[in-house]
């Protein structure tokens, strides 16, 4: 073929010619095929990028001139369709998660507004100083109960102030309940702080999972994060029994599943021997992802996923996937952000 004939082709035509040359000559290197078509270096690089993008060759040729793996058009098309399907599935999953989050935040507000005679005030507060003032005012105005849950430790500079509030509330006959993550009970400063709160009459419990920071008072006041995954986000300040009752029900559920401080069950052990692949599979399953999607995300077969889960159950001494999930949560293996599928 003359150089003029090769140069007369468009870029896509050159890529097609190069692809046909690779298919027709078994074991031909990319450089040899490009040389036979008299392609320039720039044309060779452009054709290579186009064929890789289309999935017609599976890798860029190596420096050693090794032949690329040539993929048949039907297989390449199926792979492109599968990739597009997975992209759409991931997008749908993201949309579903966003809808669930909005439903969780907006649902109680809407239900509260529809209750006869219910008056709900909702305000988003971004100023940390304002949030501290609201909590300080709550100490003076609360009449019957204060319920709080905290995902992390209390800042050292706020511990003494919290004890002063406890002392005042308990002295006035206010029921004070506080819930923390099990991890907090392992921090030396917090161990002392929780013991001091208990000594003042505060009911303290520890839980393997604490969903968000929350303060509820008198069935009429709620302070919640605008984003439950970000403790430092703006706060939602809500007043009105119609709304607060919804969050009180969540609190009661978590409270009954928690363990009274000082009466913790013996620490469970296990999980140290899990590989990164096993931990990734465990996080995905705990996030509700099906085995088929786990296999695709990890780039392994369904049989391998089944083997990974069996190994996880054996490491955690669990008789079922559910028990493995419970133990993983107690051991802190699921702490942090839940697994999110890539977009």
GROMACS .gro file of C-alpha atoms in nm:
model
  343
    1UNK     CA    1   0.000   0.000   0.000
    2UNK     CA    2   0.138   0.342  -0.092
    3UNK     CA    3   0.195   0.610   0.161
    4UNK     CA    4  -0.033   0.843  -0.034
    5UNK     CA    5  -0.318   0.591  -0.014
    6UNK     CA    6  -0.266   0.548   0.362
    7UNK     CA    7  -0.252   0.923   0.413
    8UNK     CA    8  -0.574   0.974   0.220
    9UNK     CA    9  -0.770   0.784   0.483
   10UNK     CA   10  -0.936   0.960   0.772
   11UNK     CA   11  -0.831   0.882   1.127
   12UNK     CA   12  -1.115   0.632   1.183
   13UNK     CA   13  -1.044   0.464   0.850
   14UNK     CA   14  -0.678   0.428   0.945
   15UNK     CA   15  -0.780   0.274   1.280
   16UNK     CA   16  -1.010   0.032   1.100
   17UNK     CA   17  -0.736  -0.065   0.855
   18UNK     CA   18  -0.490  -0.116   1.140
   19UNK     CA   19  -0.745  -0.329   1.328
   20UNK     CA   20  -0.805  -0.545   1.021
   21UNK     CA   21  -0.430  -0.583   0.974
   22UNK     CA   22  -0.388  -0.700   1.333
   23UNK     CA   23  -0.674  -0.950   1.298
   24UNK     CA   24  -0.549  -1.091   0.971
   25UNK     CA   25  -0.191  -1.140   1.089
   26UNK     CA   26  -0.182  -1.365   1.395
   27UNK     CA   27   0.077  -1.255   1.651
   28UNK     CA   28   0.163  -0.936   1.464
   29UNK     CA   29   0.300  -0.660   1.681
   30UNK     CA   30   0.135  -0.320   1.679
   31UNK     CA   31   0.448  -0.155   1.541
   32UNK     CA   32   0.481  -0.407   1.256
   33UNK     CA   33   0.118  -0.364   1.152
   34UNK     CA   34   0.147   0.017   1.164
   35UNK     CA   35   0.470   0.000   0.964
   36UNK     CA   36   0.307  -0.210   0.691
   37UNK     CA   37   0.036   0.053   0.659
   38UNK     CA   38   0.304   0.324   0.649
   39UNK     CA   39   0.148   0.518   0.936
   40UNK     CA   40   0.335   0.808   1.090
   41UNK     CA   41   0.408   0.814   1.463
   42UNK     CA   42   0.120   1.055   1.527
   43UNK     CA   43  -0.120   0.844   1.321
   44UNK     CA   44  -0.008   0.529   1.500
   45UNK     CA   45  -0.073   0.687   1.842
   46UNK     CA   46  -0.413   0.819   1.737
   47UNK     CA   47  -0.519   0.479   1.601
   48UNK     CA   48  -0.399   0.308   1.916
   49UNK     CA   49  -0.602   0.540   2.141
   50UNK     CA   50  -0.913   0.491   1.926
   51UNK     CA   51  -0.890   0.110   1.923
   52UNK     CA   52  -0.833   0.094   2.299
   53UNK     CA   53  -1.128   0.330   2.361
   54UNK     CA   54  -1.353   0.113   2.144
   55UNK     CA   55  -1.241  -0.199   2.327
   56UNK     CA   56  -1.107  -0.358   2.008
   57UNK     CA   57  -0.765  -0.409   2.165
   58UNK     CA   58  -0.731  -0.466   2.534
   59UNK     CA   59  -0.414  -0.273   2.609
   60UNK     CA   60  -0.165  -0.029   2.470
   61UNK     CA   61   0.133  -0.212   2.315
   62UNK     CA   62   0.427  -0.247   2.545
   63UNK     CA   63   0.777  -0.107   2.490
   64UNK     CA   64   0.891  -0.457   2.402
   65UNK     CA   65   0.674  -0.450   2.088
   66UNK     CA   66   0.452  -0.734   2.213
   67UNK     CA   67   0.134  -0.800   2.020
   68UNK     CA   68  -0.187  -0.658   2.170
   69UNK     CA   69  -0.482  -0.885   2.240
   70UNK     CA   70  -0.725  -0.824   1.955
   71UNK     CA   71  -1.091  -0.838   2.059
   72UNK     CA   72  -1.362  -0.945   1.816
   73UNK     CA   73  -1.622  -0.673   1.738
   74UNK     CA   74  -1.913  -0.861   1.898
   75UNK     CA   75  -1.723  -0.913   2.223
   76UNK     CA   76  -1.612  -0.548   2.225
   77UNK     CA   77  -1.972  -0.436   2.173
   78UNK     CA   78  -2.099  -0.654   2.458
   79UNK     CA   79  -1.831  -0.512   2.687
   80UNK     CA   80  -1.925  -0.156   2.595
   81UNK     CA   81  -2.293  -0.231   2.659
   82UNK     CA   82  -2.209  -0.392   2.994
   83UNK     CA   83  -1.999  -0.091   3.094
   84UNK     CA   84  -2.283   0.144   3.000
   85UNK     CA   85  -2.533  -0.070   3.191
   86UNK     CA   86  -2.315  -0.065   3.502
   87UNK     CA   87  -2.275   0.312   3.471
   88UNK     CA   88  -2.652   0.354   3.454
   89UNK     CA   89  -2.705   0.113   3.745
   90UNK     CA   90  -2.458   0.312   3.955
   91UNK     CA   91  -2.635   0.633   3.862
   92UNK     CA   92  -2.971   0.485   3.959
   93UNK     CA   93  -2.823   0.368   4.290
   94UNK     CA   94  -2.693   0.720   4.359
   95UNK     CA   95  -3.036   0.864   4.277
   96UNK     CA   96  -3.201   0.610   4.509
   97UNK     CA   97  -2.964   0.700   4.795
   98UNK     CA   98  -3.030   1.071   4.742
   99UNK     CA   99  -3.406   1.008   4.742
  100UNK     CA  100  -3.380   0.807   5.064
  101UNK     CA  101  -3.181   1.084   5.231
  102UNK     CA  102  -3.432   1.349   5.127
  103UNK     CA  103  -3.721   1.129   5.237
  104UNK     CA  104  -3.555   1.075   5.576
  105UNK     CA  105  -3.505   1.446   5.631
  106UNK     CA  106  -3.823   1.580   5.473
  107UNK     CA  107  -4.068   1.303   5.562
  108UNK     CA  108  -4.102   1.382   5.934
  109UNK     CA  109  -4.131   1.755   5.855
  110UNK     CA  110  -4.416   1.694   5.612
  111UNK     CA  111  -4.593   1.446   5.839
  112UNK     CA  112  -4.567   1.686   6.131
  113UNK     CA  113  -4.717   1.967   5.925
  114UNK     CA  114  -5.019   1.753   5.837
  115UNK     CA  115  -5.106   1.666   6.196
  116UNK     CA  116  -5.404   1.864   6.325
  117UNK     CA  117  -5.299   2.136   6.565
  118UNK     CA  118  -4.928   2.062   6.526
  119UNK     CA  119  -4.698   2.361   6.508
  120UNK     CA  120  -4.349   2.298   6.382
  121UNK     CA  121  -4.068   2.548   6.354
  122UNK     CA  122  -3.765   2.436   6.154
  123UNK     CA  123  -3.451   2.643   6.114
  124UNK     CA  124  -3.108   2.567   5.965
  125UNK     CA  125  -2.834   2.707   6.189
  126UNK     CA  126  -2.482   2.743   6.049
  127UNK     CA  127  -2.324   2.950   6.327
  128UNK     CA  128  -2.151   2.721   6.585
  129UNK     CA  129  -2.182   2.994   6.850
  130UNK     CA  130  -2.558   3.003   6.798
  131UNK     CA  131  -2.576   2.626   6.842
  132UNK     CA  132  -2.383   2.649   7.170
  133UNK     CA  133  -2.621   2.922   7.292
  134UNK     CA  134  -2.923   2.707   7.212
  135UNK     CA  135  -2.777   2.418   7.410
  136UNK     CA  136  -2.700   2.650   7.703
  137UNK     CA  137  -3.054   2.792   7.699
  138UNK     CA  138  -3.189   2.439   7.693
  139UNK     CA  139  -3.040   2.375   8.036
  140UNK     CA  140  -3.251   2.653   8.184
  141UNK     CA  141  -3.574   2.576   7.999
  142UNK     CA  142  -3.594   2.194   7.994
  143UNK     CA  143  -3.859   2.057   8.229
  144UNK     CA  144  -3.876   1.678   8.206
  145UNK     CA  145  -3.613   1.506   7.986
  146UNK     CA  146  -3.303   1.544   7.769
  147UNK     CA  147  -3.193   1.267   7.535
  148UNK     CA  148  -2.867   1.290   7.341
  149UNK     CA  149  -2.655   1.070   7.118
  150UNK     CA  150  -2.301   1.149   7.003
  151UNK     CA  151  -2.101   0.973   6.734
  152UNK     CA  152  -1.761   1.079   6.875
  153UNK     CA  153  -1.590   1.205   7.189
  154UNK     CA  154  -1.676   1.523   7.378
  155UNK     CA  155  -1.412   1.794   7.320
  156UNK     CA  156  -1.193   1.828   7.628
  157UNK     CA  157  -1.278   2.197   7.672
  158UNK     CA  158  -1.652   2.117   7.686
  159UNK     CA  159  -1.641   1.833   7.940
  160UNK     CA  160  -1.663   2.052   8.252
  161UNK     CA  161  -1.947   2.256   8.101
  162UNK     CA  162  -2.141   1.938   8.025
  163UNK     CA  163  -2.098   1.819   8.384
  164UNK     CA  164  -2.232   2.154   8.513
  165UNK     CA  165  -2.540   2.115   8.295
  166UNK     CA  166  -2.588   1.758   8.419
  167UNK     CA  167  -2.567   1.869   8.779
  168UNK     CA  168  -2.827   2.142   8.728
  169UNK     CA  169  -3.070   1.922   8.531
  170UNK     CA  170  -3.056   1.622   8.760
  171UNK     CA  171  -3.101   1.847   9.065
  172UNK     CA  172  -3.427   1.974   8.911
  173UNK     CA  173  -3.551   1.617   8.851
  174UNK     CA  174  -3.487   1.615   8.475
  175UNK     CA  175  -3.425   1.272   8.319
  176UNK     CA  176  -3.092   1.285   8.133
  177UNK     CA  177  -2.998   1.005   7.893
  178UNK     CA  178  -2.682   0.999   7.680
  179UNK     CA  179  -2.572   0.747   7.418
  180UNK     CA  180  -2.222   0.705   7.269
  181UNK     CA  181  -2.041   0.472   7.034
  182UNK     CA  182  -1.857   0.174   7.188
  183UNK     CA  183  -1.534   0.327   7.055
  184UNK     CA  184  -1.577   0.624   7.289
  185UNK     CA  185  -1.567   0.390   7.588
  186UNK     CA  186  -1.208   0.305   7.498
  187UNK     CA  187  -1.078   0.664   7.511
  188UNK     CA  188  -0.916   0.726   7.855
  189UNK     CA  189  -1.046   1.083   7.893
  190UNK     CA  190  -1.395   0.977   7.794
  191UNK     CA  191  -1.389   0.681   8.035
  192UNK     CA  192  -1.343   0.927   8.322
  193UNK     CA  193  -1.596   1.172   8.180
  194UNK     CA  194  -1.866   0.906   8.138
  195UNK     CA  195  -1.800   0.779   8.491
  196UNK     CA  196  -1.847   1.133   8.624
  197UNK     CA  197  -2.172   1.175   8.430
  198UNK     CA  198  -2.302   0.846   8.571
  199UNK     CA  199  -2.206   0.955   8.924
  200UNK     CA  200  -2.422   1.266   8.881
  201UNK     CA  201  -2.724   1.053   8.788
  202UNK     CA  202  -2.707   1.058   8.408
  203UNK     CA  203  -2.811   0.735   8.233
  204UNK     CA  204  -2.533   0.647   7.988
  205UNK     CA  205  -2.534   0.370   7.729
  206UNK     CA  206  -2.290   0.254   7.461
  207UNK     CA  207  -2.395   0.125   7.120
  208UNK     CA  208  -2.205  -0.041   6.832
  209UNK     CA  209  -2.380   0.196   6.590
  210UNK     CA  210  -2.477   0.559   6.660
  211UNK     CA  211  -2.645   0.701   6.347
  212UNK     CA  212  -2.599   1.074   6.410
  213UNK     CA  213  -2.547   1.348   6.664
  214UNK     CA  214  -2.881   1.435   6.823
  215UNK     CA  215  -3.024   1.629   7.118
  216UNK     CA  216  -3.394   1.598   7.208
  217UNK     CA  217  -3.575   1.768   7.494
  218UNK     CA  218  -3.926   1.767   7.640
  219UNK     CA  219  -4.080   1.610   7.327
  220UNK     CA  220  -4.064   1.960   7.181
  221UNK     CA  221  -3.702   2.039   7.089
  222UNK     CA  222  -3.460   1.869   6.847
  223UNK     CA  223  -3.109   1.961   6.737
  224UNK     CA  224  -2.987   1.749   6.444
  225UNK     CA  225  -2.713   1.767   6.181
  226UNK     CA  226  -2.823   1.881   5.836
  227UNK     CA  227  -2.605   1.601   5.697
  228UNK     CA  228  -2.599   1.292   5.922
  229UNK     CA  229  -2.273   1.179   5.755
  230UNK     CA  230  -2.094   1.504   5.846
  231UNK     CA  231  -2.100   1.588   6.219
  232UNK     CA  232  -1.955   1.934   6.143
  233UNK     CA  233  -2.232   2.031   5.902
  234UNK     CA  234  -2.495   2.295   5.975
  235UNK     CA  235  -2.759   2.199   6.232
  236UNK     CA  236  -3.135   2.168   6.202
  237UNK     CA  237  -3.310   2.330   6.496
  238UNK     CA  238  -3.670   2.209   6.522
  239UNK     CA  239  -3.949   2.276   6.768
  240UNK     CA  240  -4.285   2.104   6.778
  241UNK     CA  241  -4.402   1.766   6.911
  242UNK     CA  242  -4.518   1.641   6.571
  243UNK     CA  243  -4.162   1.639   6.443
  244UNK     CA  244  -3.972   1.558   6.761
  245UNK     CA  245  -4.178   1.242   6.821
  246UNK     CA  246  -4.039   1.093   6.498
  247UNK     CA  247  -3.682   1.134   6.618
  248UNK     CA  248  -3.772   1.026   6.971
  249UNK     CA  249  -3.889   0.692   6.825
  250UNK     CA  250  -3.551   0.650   6.652
  251UNK     CA  251  -3.373   0.736   6.974
  252UNK     CA  252  -3.575   0.485   7.176
  253UNK     CA  253  -3.495   0.210   6.926
  254UNK     CA  254  -3.122   0.279   6.948
  255UNK     CA  255  -3.139   0.318   7.328
  256UNK     CA  256  -3.293  -0.025   7.385
  257UNK     CA  257  -3.032  -0.185   7.157
  258UNK     CA  258  -2.747  -0.018   7.351
  259UNK     CA  259  -2.566  -0.147   7.662
  260UNK     CA  260  -2.569   0.041   7.997
  261UNK     CA  261  -2.228   0.192   8.067
  262UNK     CA  262  -2.032  -0.021   8.310
  263UNK     CA  263  -2.220  -0.337   8.211
  264UNK     CA  264  -2.062  -0.393   7.870
  265UNK     CA  265  -2.051  -0.741   7.727
  266UNK     CA  266  -1.705  -0.898   7.697
  267UNK     CA  267  -1.521  -0.754   7.400
  268UNK     CA  268  -1.549  -0.958   7.084
  269UNK     CA  269  -1.239  -1.041   6.890
  270UNK     CA  270  -1.181  -1.118   6.526
  271UNK     CA  271  -1.139  -0.943   6.197
  272UNK     CA  272  -0.765  -0.883   6.228
  273UNK     CA  273  -0.697  -1.152   5.971
  274UNK     CA  274  -0.926  -1.008   5.703
  275UNK     CA  275  -0.761  -0.902   5.379
  276UNK     CA  276  -0.844  -0.571   5.210
  277UNK     CA  277  -1.048  -0.760   4.951
  278UNK     CA  278  -1.248  -0.937   5.223
  279UNK     CA  279  -1.307  -0.608   5.408
  280UNK     CA  280  -1.422  -0.442   5.085
  281UNK     CA  281  -1.667  -0.726   5.019
  282UNK     CA  282  -1.795  -0.702   5.377
  283UNK     CA  283  -1.854  -0.324   5.351
  284UNK     CA  284  -2.034  -0.361   5.020
  285UNK     CA  285  -2.265  -0.633   5.152
  286UNK     CA  286  -2.335  -0.425   5.464
  287UNK     CA  287  -2.434  -0.139   5.232
  288UNK     CA  288  -2.697  -0.360   5.069
  289UNK     CA  289  -2.510  -0.431   4.746
  290UNK     CA  290  -2.598  -0.767   4.589
  291UNK     CA  291  -2.343  -1.041   4.529
  292UNK     CA  292  -2.349  -0.985   4.152
  293UNK     CA  293  -2.258  -0.616   4.192
  294UNK     CA  294  -1.993  -0.702   4.451
  295UNK     CA  295  -1.836  -0.938   4.197
  296UNK     CA  296  -1.837  -0.667   3.929
  297UNK     CA  297  -1.695  -0.403   4.164
  298UNK     CA  298  -1.414  -0.633   4.274
  299UNK     CA  299  -1.356  -0.774   3.927
  300UNK     CA  300  -1.403  -1.133   4.042
  301UNK     CA  301  -1.649  -1.417   3.984
  302UNK     CA  302  -1.961  -1.492   4.190
  303UNK     CA  303  -1.786  -1.806   4.314
  304UNK     CA  304  -1.501  -1.592   4.445
  305UNK     CA  305  -1.748  -1.361   4.623
  306UNK     CA  306  -1.909  -1.663   4.792
  307UNK     CA  307  -1.565  -1.781   4.900
  308UNK     CA  308  -1.476  -1.435   5.036
  309UNK     CA  309  -1.796  -1.422   5.242
  310UNK     CA  310  -1.736  -1.773   5.376
  311UNK     CA  311  -1.387  -1.667   5.481
  312UNK     CA  312  -1.526  -1.354   5.650
  313UNK     CA  313  -1.784  -1.562   5.840
  314UNK     CA  314  -1.513  -1.803   5.949
  315UNK     CA  315  -1.284  -1.521   6.064
  316UNK     CA  316  -1.569  -1.361   6.264
  317UNK     CA  317  -1.696  -1.698   6.390
  318UNK     CA  318  -2.041  -1.618   6.252
  319UNK     CA  319  -2.302  -1.874   6.151
  320UNK     CA  320  -2.479  -1.642   5.904
  321UNK     CA  321  -2.423  -1.328   5.703
  322UNK     CA  322  -2.650  -1.138   5.939
  323UNK     CA  323  -2.446  -1.246   6.241
  324UNK     CA  324  -2.128  -1.153   6.054
  325UNK     CA  325  -2.270  -0.804   5.991
  326UNK     CA  326  -2.362  -0.759   6.357
  327UNK     CA  327  -2.018  -0.869   6.474
  328UNK     CA  328  -1.848  -0.651   6.211
  329UNK     CA  329  -2.039  -0.348   6.342
  330UNK     CA  330  -1.945  -0.427   6.703
  331UNK     CA  331  -1.580  -0.467   6.605
  332UNK     CA  332  -1.578  -0.133   6.423
  333UNK     CA  333  -1.510  -0.295   6.084
  334UNK     CA  334  -1.792  -0.093   5.929
  335UNK     CA  335  -1.701   0.240   6.089
  336UNK     CA  336  -1.670   0.544   5.869
  337UNK     CA  337  -1.837   0.617   5.539
  338UNK     CA  338  -2.042   0.337   5.392
  339UNK     CA  339  -1.920   0.186   5.069
  340UNK     CA  340  -2.041   0.387   4.771
  341UNK     CA  341  -2.042   0.250   4.422
  342UNK     CA  342  -1.820   0.442   4.181
  343UNK     CA  343  -1.995   0.668   3.933
   0.00000   0.00000   0.00000
